[in-house]
Coordinates of C-alpha atoms in Angstrom, one line a residue:
X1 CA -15.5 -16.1 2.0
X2 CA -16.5 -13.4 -0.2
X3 CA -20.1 -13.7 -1.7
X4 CA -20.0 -12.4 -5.4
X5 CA -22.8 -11.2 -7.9
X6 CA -22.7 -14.0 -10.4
X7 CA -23.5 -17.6 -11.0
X8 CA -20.8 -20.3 -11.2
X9 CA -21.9 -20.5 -14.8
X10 CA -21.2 -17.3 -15.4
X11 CA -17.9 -17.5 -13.5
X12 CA -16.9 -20.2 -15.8
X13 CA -17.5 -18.2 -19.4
X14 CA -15.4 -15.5 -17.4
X15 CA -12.7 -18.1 -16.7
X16 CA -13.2 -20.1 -20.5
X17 CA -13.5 -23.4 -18.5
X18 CA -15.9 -25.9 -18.0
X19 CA -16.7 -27.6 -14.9
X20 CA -16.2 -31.4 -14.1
X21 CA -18.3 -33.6 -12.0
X22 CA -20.6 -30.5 -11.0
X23 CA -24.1 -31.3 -11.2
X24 CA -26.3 -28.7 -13.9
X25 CA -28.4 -27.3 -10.6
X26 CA -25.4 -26.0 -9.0
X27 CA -23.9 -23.8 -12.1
X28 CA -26.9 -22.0 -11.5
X29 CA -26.3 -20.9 -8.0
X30 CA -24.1 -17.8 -6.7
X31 CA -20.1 -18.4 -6.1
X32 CA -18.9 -17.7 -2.9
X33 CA -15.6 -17.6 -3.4
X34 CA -13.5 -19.1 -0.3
X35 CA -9.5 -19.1 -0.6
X36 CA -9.1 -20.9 2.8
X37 CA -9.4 -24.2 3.9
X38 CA -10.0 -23.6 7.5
X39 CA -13.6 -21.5 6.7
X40 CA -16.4 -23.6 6.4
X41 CA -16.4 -25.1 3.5
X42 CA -20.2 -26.0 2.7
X43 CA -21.2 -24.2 -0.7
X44 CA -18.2 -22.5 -1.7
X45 CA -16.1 -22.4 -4.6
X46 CA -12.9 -23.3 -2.9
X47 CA -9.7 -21.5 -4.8
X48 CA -6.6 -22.9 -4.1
X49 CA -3.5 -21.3 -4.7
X50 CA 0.0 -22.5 -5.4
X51 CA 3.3 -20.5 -4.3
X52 CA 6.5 -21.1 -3.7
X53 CA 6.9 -22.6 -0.3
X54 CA 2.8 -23.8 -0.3
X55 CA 0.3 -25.5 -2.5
X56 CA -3.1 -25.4 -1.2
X57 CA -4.2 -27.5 -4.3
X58 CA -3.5 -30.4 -1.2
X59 CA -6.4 -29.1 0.4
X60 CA -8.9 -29.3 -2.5
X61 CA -10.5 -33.2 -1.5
X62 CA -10.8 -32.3 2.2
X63 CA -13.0 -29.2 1.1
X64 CA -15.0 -31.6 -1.1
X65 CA -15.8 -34.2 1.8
X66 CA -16.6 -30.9 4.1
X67 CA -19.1 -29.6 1.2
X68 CA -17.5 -27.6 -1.2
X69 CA -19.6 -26.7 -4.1
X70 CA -16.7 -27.3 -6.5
X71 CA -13.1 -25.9 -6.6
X72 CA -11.1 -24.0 -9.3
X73 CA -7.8 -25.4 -9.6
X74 CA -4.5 -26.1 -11.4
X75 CA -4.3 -28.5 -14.6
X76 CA -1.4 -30.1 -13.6
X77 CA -2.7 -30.5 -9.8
X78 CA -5.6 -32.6 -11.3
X79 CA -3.1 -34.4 -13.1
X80 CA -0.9 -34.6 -9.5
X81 CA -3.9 -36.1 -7.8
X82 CA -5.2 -38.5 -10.0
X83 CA -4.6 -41.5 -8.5
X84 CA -8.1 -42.9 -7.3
X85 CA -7.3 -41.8 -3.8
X86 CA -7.2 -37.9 -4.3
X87 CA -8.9 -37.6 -7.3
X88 CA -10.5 -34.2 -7.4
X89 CA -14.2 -34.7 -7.5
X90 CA -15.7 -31.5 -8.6
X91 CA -13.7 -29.1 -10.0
X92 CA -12.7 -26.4 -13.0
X93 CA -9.2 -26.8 -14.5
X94 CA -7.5 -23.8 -15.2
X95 CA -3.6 -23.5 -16.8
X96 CA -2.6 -21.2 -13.1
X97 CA -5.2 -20.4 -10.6
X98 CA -3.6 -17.2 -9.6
X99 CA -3.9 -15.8 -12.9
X100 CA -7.1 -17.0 -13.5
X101 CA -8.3 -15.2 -10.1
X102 CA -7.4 -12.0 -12.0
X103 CA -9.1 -13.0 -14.8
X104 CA -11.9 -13.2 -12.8
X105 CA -11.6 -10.2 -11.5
X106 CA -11.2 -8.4 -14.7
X107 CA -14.6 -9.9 -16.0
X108 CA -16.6 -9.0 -12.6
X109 CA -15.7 -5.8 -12.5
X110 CA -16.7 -5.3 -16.0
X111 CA -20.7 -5.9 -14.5
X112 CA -20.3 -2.6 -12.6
X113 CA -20.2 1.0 -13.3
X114 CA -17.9 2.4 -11.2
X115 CA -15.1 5.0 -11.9
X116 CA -11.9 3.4 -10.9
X117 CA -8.5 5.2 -9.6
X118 CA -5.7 2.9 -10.0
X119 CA -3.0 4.3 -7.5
X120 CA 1.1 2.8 -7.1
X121 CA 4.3 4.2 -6.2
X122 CA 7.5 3.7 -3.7
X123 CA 5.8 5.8 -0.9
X124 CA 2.9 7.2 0.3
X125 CA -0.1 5.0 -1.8
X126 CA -1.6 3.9 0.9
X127 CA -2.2 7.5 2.1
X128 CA -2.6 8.8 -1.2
X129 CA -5.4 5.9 -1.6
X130 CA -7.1 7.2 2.1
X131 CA -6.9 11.2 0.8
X132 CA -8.2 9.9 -2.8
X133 CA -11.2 8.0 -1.1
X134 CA -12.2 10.8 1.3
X135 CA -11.7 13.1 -2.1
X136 CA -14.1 10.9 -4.0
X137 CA -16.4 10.1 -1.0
X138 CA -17.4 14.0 -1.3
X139 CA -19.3 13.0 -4.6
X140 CA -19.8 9.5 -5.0
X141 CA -20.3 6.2 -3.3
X142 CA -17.1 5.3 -3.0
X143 CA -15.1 1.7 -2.4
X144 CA -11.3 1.6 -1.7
X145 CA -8.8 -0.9 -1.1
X146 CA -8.8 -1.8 2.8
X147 CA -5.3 -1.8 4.5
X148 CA -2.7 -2.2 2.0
X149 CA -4.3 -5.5 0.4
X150 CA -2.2 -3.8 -2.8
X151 CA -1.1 -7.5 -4.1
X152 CA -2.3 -10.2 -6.7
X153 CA -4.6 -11.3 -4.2
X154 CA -5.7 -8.4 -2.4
X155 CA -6.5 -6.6 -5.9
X156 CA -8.9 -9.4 -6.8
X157 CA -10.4 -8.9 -3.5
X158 CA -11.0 -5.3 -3.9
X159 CA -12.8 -6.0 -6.7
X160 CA -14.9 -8.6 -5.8
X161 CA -16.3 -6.4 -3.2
X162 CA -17.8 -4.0 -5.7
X163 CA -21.7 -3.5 -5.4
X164 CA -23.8 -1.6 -7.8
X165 CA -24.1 1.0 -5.5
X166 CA -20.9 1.9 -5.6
X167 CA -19.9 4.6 -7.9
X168 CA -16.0 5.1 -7.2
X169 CA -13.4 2.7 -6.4
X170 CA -10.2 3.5 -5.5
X171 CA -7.5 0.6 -5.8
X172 CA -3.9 0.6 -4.5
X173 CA -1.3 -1.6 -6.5
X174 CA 1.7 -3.0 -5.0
X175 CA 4.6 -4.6 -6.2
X176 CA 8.0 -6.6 -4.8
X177 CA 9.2 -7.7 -8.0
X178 CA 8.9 -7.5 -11.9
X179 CA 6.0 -7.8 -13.9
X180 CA 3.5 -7.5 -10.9
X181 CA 1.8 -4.2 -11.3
X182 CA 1.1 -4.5 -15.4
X183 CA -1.2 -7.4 -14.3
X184 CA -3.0 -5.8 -12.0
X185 CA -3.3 -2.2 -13.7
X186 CA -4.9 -4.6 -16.7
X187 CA -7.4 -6.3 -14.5
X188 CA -8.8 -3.1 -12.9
X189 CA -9.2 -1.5 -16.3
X190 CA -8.7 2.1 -14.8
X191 CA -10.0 5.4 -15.3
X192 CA -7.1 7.2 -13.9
X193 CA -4.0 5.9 -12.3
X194 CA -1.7 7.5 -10.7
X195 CA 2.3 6.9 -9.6
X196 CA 3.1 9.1 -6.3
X197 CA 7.2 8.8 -6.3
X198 CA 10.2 6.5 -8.0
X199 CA 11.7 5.7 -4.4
X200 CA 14.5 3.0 -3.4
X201 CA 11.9 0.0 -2.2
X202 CA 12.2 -4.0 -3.1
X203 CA 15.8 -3.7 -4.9
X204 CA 15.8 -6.9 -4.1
X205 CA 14.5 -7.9 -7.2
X206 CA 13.9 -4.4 -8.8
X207 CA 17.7 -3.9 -8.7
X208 CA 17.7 -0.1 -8.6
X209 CA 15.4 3.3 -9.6
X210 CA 15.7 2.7 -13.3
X211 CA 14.2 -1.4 -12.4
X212 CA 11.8 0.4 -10.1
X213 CA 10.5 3.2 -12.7
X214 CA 10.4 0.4 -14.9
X215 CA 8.0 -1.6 -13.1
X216 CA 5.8 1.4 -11.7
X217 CA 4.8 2.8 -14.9
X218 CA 3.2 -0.3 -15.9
X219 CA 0.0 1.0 -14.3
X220 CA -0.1 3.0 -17.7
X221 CA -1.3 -0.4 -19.2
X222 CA -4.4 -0.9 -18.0
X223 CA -5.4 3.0 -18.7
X224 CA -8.8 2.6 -20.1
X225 CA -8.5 4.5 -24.0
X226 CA -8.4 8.3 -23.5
X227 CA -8.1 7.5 -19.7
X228 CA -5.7 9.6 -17.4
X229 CA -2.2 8.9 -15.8
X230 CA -1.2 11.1 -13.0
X231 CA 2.4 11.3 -12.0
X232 CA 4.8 13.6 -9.4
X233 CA 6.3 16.4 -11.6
X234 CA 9.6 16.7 -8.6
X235 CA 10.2 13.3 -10.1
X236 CA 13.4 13.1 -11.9
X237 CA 11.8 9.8 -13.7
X238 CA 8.4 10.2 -13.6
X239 CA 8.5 14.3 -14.9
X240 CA 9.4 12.7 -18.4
X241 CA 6.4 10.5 -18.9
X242 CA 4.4 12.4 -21.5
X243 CA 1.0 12.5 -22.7
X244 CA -0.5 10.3 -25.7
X245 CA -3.1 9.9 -28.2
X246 CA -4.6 7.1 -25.9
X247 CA -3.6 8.6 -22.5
X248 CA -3.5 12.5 -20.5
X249 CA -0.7 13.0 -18.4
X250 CA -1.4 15.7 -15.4
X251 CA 1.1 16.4 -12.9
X252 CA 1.6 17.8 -9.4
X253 CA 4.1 18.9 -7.1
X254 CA 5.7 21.1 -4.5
X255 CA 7.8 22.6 -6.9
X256 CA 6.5 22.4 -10.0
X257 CA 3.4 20.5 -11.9
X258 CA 0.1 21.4 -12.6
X259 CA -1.2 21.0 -9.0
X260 CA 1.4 23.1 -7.1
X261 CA 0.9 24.8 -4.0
X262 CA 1.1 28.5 -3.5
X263 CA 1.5 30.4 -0.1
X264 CA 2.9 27.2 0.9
X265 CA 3.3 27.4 5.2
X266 CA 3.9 25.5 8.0
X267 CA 2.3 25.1 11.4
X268 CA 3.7 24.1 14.6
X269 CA 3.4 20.7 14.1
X270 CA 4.5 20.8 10.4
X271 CA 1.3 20.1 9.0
X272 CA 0.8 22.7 5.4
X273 CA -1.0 25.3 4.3
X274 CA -1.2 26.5 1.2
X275 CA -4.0 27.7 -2.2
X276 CA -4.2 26.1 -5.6
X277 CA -6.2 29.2 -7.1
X278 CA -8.5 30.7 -4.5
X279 CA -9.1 27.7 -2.7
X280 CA -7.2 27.5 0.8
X281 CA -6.5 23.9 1.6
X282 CA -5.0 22.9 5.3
X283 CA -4.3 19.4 5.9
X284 CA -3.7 18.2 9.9
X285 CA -1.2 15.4 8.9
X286 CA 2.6 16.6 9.2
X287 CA 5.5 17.0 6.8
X288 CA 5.9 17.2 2.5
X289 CA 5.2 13.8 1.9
X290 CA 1.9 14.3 3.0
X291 CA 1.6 17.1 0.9
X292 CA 2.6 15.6 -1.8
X293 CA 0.0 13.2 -1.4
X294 CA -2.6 15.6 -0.7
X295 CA -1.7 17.2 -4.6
X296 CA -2.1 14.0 -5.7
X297 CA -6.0 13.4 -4.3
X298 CA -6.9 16.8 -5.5
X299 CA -6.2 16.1 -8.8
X300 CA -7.9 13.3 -8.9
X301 CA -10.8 15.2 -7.4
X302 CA -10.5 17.7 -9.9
X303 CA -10.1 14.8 -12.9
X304 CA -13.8 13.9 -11.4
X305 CA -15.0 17.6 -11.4
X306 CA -15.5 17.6 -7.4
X307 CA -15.9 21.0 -5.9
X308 CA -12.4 22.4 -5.2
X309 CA -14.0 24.0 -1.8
X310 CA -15.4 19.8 -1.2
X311 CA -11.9 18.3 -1.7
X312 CA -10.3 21.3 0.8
X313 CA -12.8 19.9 3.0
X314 CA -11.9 16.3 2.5
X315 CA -8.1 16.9 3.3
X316 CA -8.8 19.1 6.1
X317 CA -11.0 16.4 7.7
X318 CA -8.2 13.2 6.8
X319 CA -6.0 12.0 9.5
X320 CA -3.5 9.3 9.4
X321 CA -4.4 6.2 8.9
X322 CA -3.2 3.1 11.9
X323 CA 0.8 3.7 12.4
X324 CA 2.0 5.8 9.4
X325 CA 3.1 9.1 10.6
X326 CA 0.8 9.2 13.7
X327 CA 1.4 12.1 16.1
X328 CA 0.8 10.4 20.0
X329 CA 0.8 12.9 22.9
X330 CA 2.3 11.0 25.8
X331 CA 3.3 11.7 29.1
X332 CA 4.7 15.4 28.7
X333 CA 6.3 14.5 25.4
X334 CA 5.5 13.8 21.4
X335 CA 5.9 10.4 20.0
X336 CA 5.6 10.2 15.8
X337 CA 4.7 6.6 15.2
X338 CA 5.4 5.6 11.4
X339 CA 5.7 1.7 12.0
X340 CA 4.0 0.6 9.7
X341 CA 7.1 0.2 6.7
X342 CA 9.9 2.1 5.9
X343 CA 12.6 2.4 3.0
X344 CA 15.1 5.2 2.4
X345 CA 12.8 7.6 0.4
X346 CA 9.8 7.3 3.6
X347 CA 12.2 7.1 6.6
X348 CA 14.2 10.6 4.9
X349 CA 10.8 11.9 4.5
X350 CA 10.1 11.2 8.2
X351 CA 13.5 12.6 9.3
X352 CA 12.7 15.6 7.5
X353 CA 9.1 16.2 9.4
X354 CA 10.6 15.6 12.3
X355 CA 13.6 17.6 12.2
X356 CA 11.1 20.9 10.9
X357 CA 9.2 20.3 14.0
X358 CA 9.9 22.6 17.1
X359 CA 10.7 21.1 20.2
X360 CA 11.8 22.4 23.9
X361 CA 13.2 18.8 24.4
X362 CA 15.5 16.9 22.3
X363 CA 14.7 15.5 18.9
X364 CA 14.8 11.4 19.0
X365 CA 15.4 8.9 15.9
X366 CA 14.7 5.4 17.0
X367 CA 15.1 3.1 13.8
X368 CA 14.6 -0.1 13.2
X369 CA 16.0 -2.6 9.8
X370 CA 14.6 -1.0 6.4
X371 CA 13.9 -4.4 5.1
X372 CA 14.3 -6.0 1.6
X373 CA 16.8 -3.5 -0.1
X374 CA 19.2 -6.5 -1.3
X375 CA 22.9 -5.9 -2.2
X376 CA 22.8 -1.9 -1.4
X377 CA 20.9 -2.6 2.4
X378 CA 24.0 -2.0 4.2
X379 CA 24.8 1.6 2.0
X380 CA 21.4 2.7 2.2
X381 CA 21.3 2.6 6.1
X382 CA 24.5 4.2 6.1
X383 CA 23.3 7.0 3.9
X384 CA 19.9 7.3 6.1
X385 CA 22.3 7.6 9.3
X386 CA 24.4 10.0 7.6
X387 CA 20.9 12.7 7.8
X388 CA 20.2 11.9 11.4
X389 CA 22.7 15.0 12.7
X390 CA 21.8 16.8 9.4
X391 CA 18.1 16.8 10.6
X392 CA 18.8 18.2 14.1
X393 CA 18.3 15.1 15.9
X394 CA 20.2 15.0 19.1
X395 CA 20.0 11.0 19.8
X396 CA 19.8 8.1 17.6
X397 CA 18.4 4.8 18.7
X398 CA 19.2 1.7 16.6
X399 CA 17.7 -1.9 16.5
X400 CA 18.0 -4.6 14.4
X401 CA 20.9 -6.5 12.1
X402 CA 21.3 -3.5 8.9
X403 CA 20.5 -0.9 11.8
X404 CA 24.2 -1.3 12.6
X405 CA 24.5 0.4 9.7
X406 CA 22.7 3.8 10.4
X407 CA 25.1 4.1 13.8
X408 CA 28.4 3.9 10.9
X409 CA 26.5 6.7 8.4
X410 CA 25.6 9.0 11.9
X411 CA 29.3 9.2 13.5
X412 CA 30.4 9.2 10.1
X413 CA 28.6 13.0 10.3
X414 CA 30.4 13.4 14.2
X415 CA 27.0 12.3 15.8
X416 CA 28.1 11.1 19.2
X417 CA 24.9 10.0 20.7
X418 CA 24.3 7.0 19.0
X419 CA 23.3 3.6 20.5
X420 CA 22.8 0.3 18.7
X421 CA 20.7 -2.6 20.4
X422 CA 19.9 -5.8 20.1
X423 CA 16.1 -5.9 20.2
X424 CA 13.1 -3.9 20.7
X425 CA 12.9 -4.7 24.3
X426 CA 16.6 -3.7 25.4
X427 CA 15.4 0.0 23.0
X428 CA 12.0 -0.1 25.4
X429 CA 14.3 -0.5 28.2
X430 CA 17.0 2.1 27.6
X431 CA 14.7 4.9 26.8
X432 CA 12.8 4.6 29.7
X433 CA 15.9 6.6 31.6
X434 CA 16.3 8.4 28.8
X435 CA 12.9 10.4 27.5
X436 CA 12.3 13.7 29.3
X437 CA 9.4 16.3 29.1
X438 CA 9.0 18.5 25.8
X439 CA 10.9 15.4 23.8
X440 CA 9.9 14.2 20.4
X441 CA 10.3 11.0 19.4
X442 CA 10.3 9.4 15.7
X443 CA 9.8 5.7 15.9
X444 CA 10.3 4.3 12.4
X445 CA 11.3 0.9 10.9
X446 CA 9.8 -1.8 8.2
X447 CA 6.4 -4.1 10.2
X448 CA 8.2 -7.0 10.6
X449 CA 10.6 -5.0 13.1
X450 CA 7.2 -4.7 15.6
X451 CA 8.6 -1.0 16.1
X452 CA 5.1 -0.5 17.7
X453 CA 6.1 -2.1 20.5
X454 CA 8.5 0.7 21.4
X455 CA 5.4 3.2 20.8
X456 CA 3.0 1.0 23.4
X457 CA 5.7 1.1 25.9
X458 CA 6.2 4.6 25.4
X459 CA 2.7 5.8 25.9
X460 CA 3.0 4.4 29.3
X461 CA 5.9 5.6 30.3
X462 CA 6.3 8.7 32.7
X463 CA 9.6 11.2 31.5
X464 CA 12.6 11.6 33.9
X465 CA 13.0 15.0 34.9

C-alpha cells in the first residue's frame, strides 16, 4: 500500500472519471493506493490490473466485503461482472487500468517540484541510476528508483513516493518490448534523460539494435521543452542523435564526447582513474563499463551545476550495488559476482574486467543462459564463448540449456578447458576440486539462472592446494 498526497477526489479529476456507488464523505479522504489483494484491504483504493496470463479485476468484490474504500477498474470488467452476484459495488471505470495508473502518475507528480533524471539503456542503468543518485544526493534531497522497479508498474511507484521534500528524483526506465519506454519517459515529464548504450538485450521482441535504438530513444519524448538528453558518444547509434530547438544533446565517453576522460589508468583491481579538467576522479568499482557510467552521473551532475570536486567525491564513495559486478574476497581467492542479469553487451563487458585483472591463479568464467535473446540466443552465446580464450581466461564453466552454446564459440577459438553442466549444483560441485589460492573467478548469468548460488557456495569453500 502506498499512501499518496491527494484526495480520491482529486485522484478522480486526474483520471477524468467519476466514481460509482462511493459515498460524498469518502472522495474527501486520502487514497492509499493498494495493487494487491492479499494486504489488508480496509480503506484502500484497490487497483487491479489485467495481464496476459492474470486479471486481478476477479479480486475486486472480495476487497469490497474486506473494506476497500472503492476500486479503480476496467470498463469492460464491470461489464464482465455484472450479473447481480459480482457486481462491483464501489468503483471508478477507466477504458485500461494500467494506463490509467500512469496517468495517475503523470498528474501526481506534477504536485511536486522536483528535478527529475529520466535514465534507460541496454546496460548499466541501474548503476548509472545508483552513481546519478549519490551525484545528486551531494546537492539535493534526492529520491531514486529502488532495485530495478524500471517497468509500467514500478515507474508509477517511483513516483508516487515523491514527498515535497524531495528535490531530485532519479528514475530508471526499462523496457522488454516496443512502445514501453515512450510511456513512461511521458509520464515522468523529465528534466534530463539519459540513454547509457544500444546493446543486444530483449530481441525477443525488439528484433535487433536498429529495434532496440528504436525503442530507447523514446525517452526523448517526455523531455520537458528545452530539457536535456544525454547519450554515449562510443555509440555507433546513439553518437548521431543531435540537438534540437526543444532539446540539448551532451555526450560522454571513453573515447570521445563531451565528458571524456583524460590520464585514463588502471589499478590493480581495474577500477579507473582519470581528470575531466582539473578534477581527479577515482572510482572503487572495476572495469570500462563502470566508467562509462561514472561519465554519465557527472554530467548529469554537471547539467545540475554540482561542484565537480562534490561529484569526484560521490563516485569515489559508490560501490556496487547487491550482485552486479561485486568483488568477494574468499578463501585465498577473488570471486566477481555479476548475477544479477546478463546479455552479450554486459557479460563482454565483464569478460573484459576480468580478463584486465592480474592474477597469480587462473582466470575463471562460469556462465550461466543469457536469457530472452530470441532467434539469435544460440549465435550470441557462441559469439560470447568465442572471447573467453581471447580474454585470458584459462577455464570456462557452463550451465544451463543456450550455455551449450558458449562451450561451441570457446573450442571454436582452441579453448580446451571447457565444461558444460547440467545445473547449478553439479557447477557448485565440480569447482569445489577445482578453485585454488590466487584464482579469480567471474560468475555471470541472467537472475533467473540463481548464479548466486554458485557465489554462496563459493564463499565457503576452502581452495585445493
Amino acid at each position: 500500500m502506498i499512501k499518496l498526497d491527494l484526495t480520491v477526489q482529486e485522484m478522480l479529476d486526474i483520471l477524468e472519471t467519476t466514481a460509482v456507488g462511493v459515498p460524498a464523505k469518502s472522495l474527501k479522504r486520502k487514497v492509499n493506493l493498494c495493487m494487491d489483494s492479499r494486504e489488508k484491504a480496509k480503506g484502500v483504493v484497490f487497483w487491479p490490473i489485467k495481464g496476459v496470463r492474470f486479471d486481478a479485476h476477479q479480486f475486486v468484490n472480495q476487497m469490497e466485503k474486506d473494506g476497500a474504500l472503492m476500486s479503480v477498474v476496467n470498463q469492460e470488467a464491470v461489464e464482465q461482472y455484472s450479473s447481480k452476484l459480482e457486481s462491483f459495488k464501489m468503483y471508478a471505470p477507466v477504458d485500461d487500468s494500467t494506463k490509467a495508473l500512469l496517468k495517475l502518475a503523470k498528474g501526481y507528480q506534477r504536485r511536486f517540484n522536483v528535478k527529475k533524471v529520466a535514465i534507460t539503456g541496454s546496460n548499466g542503468k541501474t548503476t548509472t541510476k545508483e552513481m546519478t543518485k549519490a551525484v545528486l544526493s551531494m546537492k539535493f534531497n534526492t529520491h531514486a528508483t529502488q532495485g530495478n522497479f524500471n517497468n509500467h508498474i514500478g515507474v508509477p511507484m517511483t513516483l508516487f513516493q515523491l514527498k515535497h521534500s524531495h528535490e531530485a528524483a532519479v528514475i530508471e526506465m526499462g523496457t522488454s518490448g516496443p512502445d514501453e519506454i515512450r510511456p513512461l519517459s511521458l509520464a515522468t515529464e523529465p528534466d534530463v534523460a539519459v540513454i547509457t548504450n544500444i546493446g543486444a538485450s530483449h530481441l525477443e521482441r525488439l528484433h535487433d539494435l536498429d529495434g532496440v535504438f528504436s525503442e530507447k530513444i523514446t525517452i526523448k519524448e517526455g523531455l520537458k521543452k528545452g530539457g536535456i538528453l544525454i547519450v554515449n558518444a562510443d555509440d555507433q547509434r546513439l553518437c548521431k542523435v543531435k540537438s534540437t530547438k526543444n532539446m540539448k544533446v551532451i555526450t560522454f565517453g571513453v573515447n570521445r564526447g563531451m565528458y571524456r576522460p583524460e590520464k585514463l589508468t588502471w589499478n590493480e583491481n581495474d577500477c579507473a582513474s582519470f581528470y575531466i579538467g582539473r578534477t581527479h576522479f577515482e572510482l572503487n568499482v572495476p572495469g570500462i563499463h563502470n566508467l562509462y557510467d561514472a561519465l554519465a552521473a557527472i554530467a548529469v551532475g554537471e547539467v545540475f551545476r554540482i561542484a565537480k570536486k562534490d561529484i569526484a567525491t560521490a563516485l569515489c564513495n559508490y560501490r556496487a550495488t547487491n550482485m552486479r559486478m561485486e568483488f568477494k574476497k574468499a578463501n585465498g581467492f577473488k570471486i566477481v559476482s555479476d548475477c544479477y542479469n546478463a546479455n552479450p553487451s554486459s557479460t563482454k563487458m565483464a569478460l573484459q574486467t576480468i580478463g584486465n585483472m592480474k592474477t597469480s591463479g587462473k582466470r575463471i568464467a562460469v556462465l550461466g543462459d543469457m536469457l530472452e535473446l530470441g532467434k539469435e540466443s544460440a549465435n550470441l552465446h557462441a559469439q560470447i564463448g568465442a572471447m573467453v580464450p581471447e580474454m585470458n581466461f584459462d577455464l570456462l564453466i557452463t550451465v544451463g540449456k543456450d550455455a551449450r552454446n558458449y562451450v561451441r564459440g570457446a573450442k571454436s577459438r582452441g579453448m580446451k578447458a571447457v565444461f558444460h553442466f547440467g545445473s547449478v549444483q553439479d557447477v557448485i560441485e565440480f569447482l569445489s576440486d577445482t578453485v585454488a589460492e590466487g584464482d579469480v573467478l567471474l560468475i555471470k548469468g541472467s537472475r533467473g539462472m540463481h548464479m548466486e548460488q554458485v557465489v554462496n557456495a563459493l564463499l565457503k569453500l576452502t581452495p585445493v592446494v
